[in-house]
Amino acid sequence: MSSSYDSRLNKERAQIFKILGHPLRLAILDELRNGECCVQDLESRLGAEQSNISRHLSLLKQVGIIDCRKEGLFVYYFMAIPCIGNFFNCVNQVIMKRAENSRELCDKE
């Protein structure tokens, strides 16, 4: 593997992680982990404005994390990379472990 390939790949990875770095986008992905949704579903579940949700969906779609299909007047979004749920589970474990360690440290003081 060449250095230029590694550099390009790392730039692409960084872009995906940058897109994941927003609380509303993470909330959208959490909803999509449970199945496909249209913007109206996400709007009612997340309490965010339609225009805001649509903007975040567009960014997630640009990097290939989600995709969509049209049915009549509605566009339904779904996870294009289902393994991202496994990644979220792993991150949740790190967060819980860090919280446990913090509690243990406080108990010792």
Short mmCIF file of N, CA, C and O in Angstrom, two decimals, residues 8-51:
data_model
loop_
_atom_site.label_atom_id
_atom_site.label_comp_id
_atom_site.label_asym_id
_atom_site.label_seq_id
_atom_site.Cartn_x
_atom_site.Cartn_y
_atom_site.Cartn_z
N ARG A 8 -4.90 9.44 1.17
CA ARG A 8 -6.24 9.64 0.61
C ARG A 8 -7.30 8.92 1.45
O ARG A 8 -8.35 9.46 1.75
N LEU A 9 -6.99 7.68 1.84
CA LEU A 9 -7.90 6.90 2.66
C LEU A 9 -8.14 7.59 4.01
O LEU A 9 -9.28 7.70 4.47
N ASN A 10 -7.09 8.08 4.62
CA ASN A 10 -7.23 8.77 5.90
C ASN A 10 -8.03 10.06 5.78
O ASN A 10 -8.79 10.41 6.68
N LYS A 11 -7.90 10.75 4.66
CA LYS A 11 -8.71 11.96 4.44
C LYS A 11 -10.18 11.60 4.32
O LYS A 11 -11.04 12.30 4.86
N GLU A 12 -10.46 10.50 3.62
CA GLU A 12 -11.85 10.04 3.49
C GLU A 12 -12.41 9.63 4.85
O GLU A 12 -13.54 9.94 5.20
N ARG A 13 -11.61 8.91 5.62
CA ARG A 13 -12.03 8.51 6.96
C ARG A 13 -12.31 9.73 7.83
O ARG A 13 -13.31 9.78 8.54
N ALA A 14 -11.41 10.69 7.77
CA ALA A 14 -11.58 11.91 8.57
C ALA A 14 -12.88 12.62 8.19
O ALA A 14 -13.58 13.14 9.07
N GLN A 15 -13.20 12.64 6.91
CA GLN A 15 -14.44 13.28 6.46
C GLN A 15 -15.66 12.58 7.06
O GLN A 15 -16.60 13.22 7.53
N ILE A 16 -15.63 11.25 7.07
CA ILE A 16 -16.75 10.50 7.64
C ILE A 16 -16.86 10.77 9.13
O ILE A 16 -17.95 11.02 9.66
N PHE A 17 -15.73 10.75 9.85
CA PHE A 17 -15.78 11.03 11.28
C PHE A 17 -16.23 12.46 11.56
O PHE A 17 -16.94 12.71 12.53
N LYS A 18 -15.86 13.38 10.70
CA LYS A 18 -16.31 14.77 10.84
C LYS A 18 -17.84 14.84 10.71
O LYS A 18 -18.50 15.50 11.50
N ILE A 19 -18.38 14.13 9.73
CA ILE A 19 -19.83 14.11 9.54
C ILE A 19 -20.52 13.47 10.75
O ILE A 19 -21.59 13.90 11.17
N LEU A 20 -19.90 12.45 11.34
CA LEU A 20 -20.49 11.79 12.51
C LEU A 20 -20.43 12.66 13.77
O LEU A 20 -21.10 12.38 14.74
N GLY A 21 -19.65 13.73 13.72
CA GLY A 21 -19.40 14.54 14.90
C GLY A 21 -20.45 15.58 15.21
O GLY A 21 -20.12 16.68 15.66
N HIS A 22 -21.71 15.28 15.01
CA HIS A 22 -22.78 16.22 15.35
C HIS A 22 -23.90 15.47 16.06
O HIS A 22 -24.36 14.43 15.57
N PRO A 23 -24.35 15.98 17.21
CA PRO A 23 -25.38 15.27 17.99
C PRO A 23 -26.66 14.96 17.23
O PRO A 23 -27.22 13.87 17.40
N LEU A 24 -27.14 15.87 16.39
CA LEU A 24 -28.38 15.59 15.66
C LEU A 24 -28.16 14.50 14.61
O LEU A 24 -29.02 13.64 14.43
N ARG A 25 -27.02 14.51 13.95
CA ARG A 25 -26.74 13.45 12.98
C ARG A 25 -26.65 12.10 13.68
O ARG A 25 -27.13 11.09 13.16
N LEU A 26 -26.06 12.07 14.87
CA LEU A 26 -26.00 10.82 15.63
C LEU A 26 -27.40 10.36 16.03
O LEU A 26 -27.72 9.17 15.97
N ALA A 27 -28.25 11.30 16.41
CA ALA A 27 -29.63 10.97 16.77
C ALA A 27 -30.39 10.43 15.56
O ALA A 27 -31.16 9.46 15.67
N ILE A 28 -30.16 11.02 14.40
CA ILE A 28 -30.79 10.54 13.17
C ILE A 28 -30.35 9.11 12.90
O ILE A 28 -31.17 8.24 12.60
N LEU A 29 -29.06 8.85 13.02
CA LEU A 29 -28.55 7.50 12.78
C LEU A 29 -29.11 6.51 13.79
O LEU A 29 -29.41 5.37 13.43
N ASP A 30 -29.26 6.93 15.03
CA ASP A 30 -29.88 6.05 16.03
C ASP A 30 -31.30 5.67 15.61
O ASP A 30 -31.71 4.52 15.75
N GLU A 31 -32.04 6.63 15.09
CA GLU A 31 -33.40 6.34 14.62
C GLU A 31 -33.37 5.39 13.41
O GLU A 31 -34.17 4.47 13.33
N LEU A 32 -32.44 5.63 12.50
CA LEU A 32 -32.37 4.80 11.30
C LEU A 32 -31.87 3.40 11.60
O LEU A 32 -32.12 2.47 10.81
N ARG A 33 -31.19 3.22 12.71
CA ARG A 33 -30.77 1.87 13.12
C ARG A 33 -32.00 0.98 13.36
O ARG A 33 -31.94 -0.23 13.22
N ASN A 34 -33.11 1.60 13.73
CA ASN A 34 -34.35 0.88 14.01
C ASN A 34 -35.20 0.65 12.77
O ASN A 34 -36.25 0.03 12.85
N GLY A 35 -34.77 1.18 11.64
CA GLY A 35 -35.52 1.02 10.39
C GLY A 35 -35.62 2.33 9.64
O GLY A 35 -35.30 3.39 10.17
N GLU A 36 -36.06 2.23 8.42
CA GLU A 36 -36.11 3.43 7.58
C GLU A 36 -37.15 4.43 8.10
O GLU A 36 -38.12 4.05 8.74
N CYS A 37 -36.89 5.71 7.80
CA CYS A 37 -37.77 6.80 8.23
C CYS A 37 -37.82 7.86 7.14
O CYS A 37 -36.87 8.04 6.40
N CYS A 38 -38.93 8.58 7.12
CA CYS A 38 -39.00 9.76 6.27
C CYS A 38 -38.71 10.98 7.15
O CYS A 38 -38.65 10.88 8.37
N VAL A 39 -38.52 12.11 6.53
CA VAL A 39 -38.18 13.33 7.26
C VAL A 39 -39.24 13.65 8.31
O VAL A 39 -38.92 14.04 9.43
N GLN A 40 -40.51 13.45 7.96
CA GLN A 40 -41.60 13.75 8.89
C GLN A 40 -41.50 12.88 10.15
O GLN A 40 -41.75 13.36 11.26
N ASP A 41 -41.15 11.61 9.98
CA ASP A 41 -40.96 10.72 11.13
C ASP A 41 -39.85 11.25 12.03
O ASP A 41 -40.00 11.33 13.26
N LEU A 42 -38.73 11.60 11.41
CA LEU A 42 -37.58 12.09 12.18
C LEU A 42 -37.91 13.41 12.87
O LEU A 42 -37.51 13.63 14.01
N GLU A 43 -38.66 14.25 12.18
CA GLU A 43 -39.05 15.54 12.75
C GLU A 43 -39.85 15.34 14.03
O GLU A 43 -39.58 15.97 15.06
N SER A 44 -40.82 14.44 14.02
CA SER A 44 -41.66 14.23 15.20
C SER A 44 -40.89 13.50 16.31
O SER A 44 -41.06 13.79 17.48
N ARG A 45 -40.01 12.58 15.94
CA ARG A 45 -39.26 11.82 16.95
C ARG A 45 -38.15 12.63 17.60
O ARG A 45 -37.85 12.44 18.78
N LEU A 46 -37.53 13.51 16.82
CA LEU A 46 -36.36 14.23 17.32
C LEU A 46 -36.67 15.66 17.74
O LEU A 46 -35.84 16.31 18.37
N GLY A 47 -37.84 16.16 17.37
CA GLY A 47 -38.21 17.52 17.76
C GLY A 47 -37.37 18.59 17.07
O GLY A 47 -37.22 19.68 17.59
N ALA A 48 -36.84 18.28 15.90
CA ALA A 48 -36.04 19.25 15.14
C ALA A 48 -36.84 19.68 13.92
O ALA A 48 -37.77 19.00 13.50
N GLU A 49 -36.46 20.82 13.37
CA GLU A 49 -37.17 21.34 12.20
C GLU A 49 -36.83 20.54 10.95
O GLU A 49 -35.72 20.03 10.79
N GLN A 50 -37.80 20.46 10.05
CA GLN A 50 -37.66 19.70 8.82
C GLN A 50 -36.44 20.15 8.03
O GLN A 50 -35.67 19.31 7.53
N SER A 51 -36.22 21.44 7.90
CA SER A 51 -35.09 21.94 7.10
C SER A 51 -33.75 21.52 7.71
O SER A 51 -32.81 21.18 6.99
#
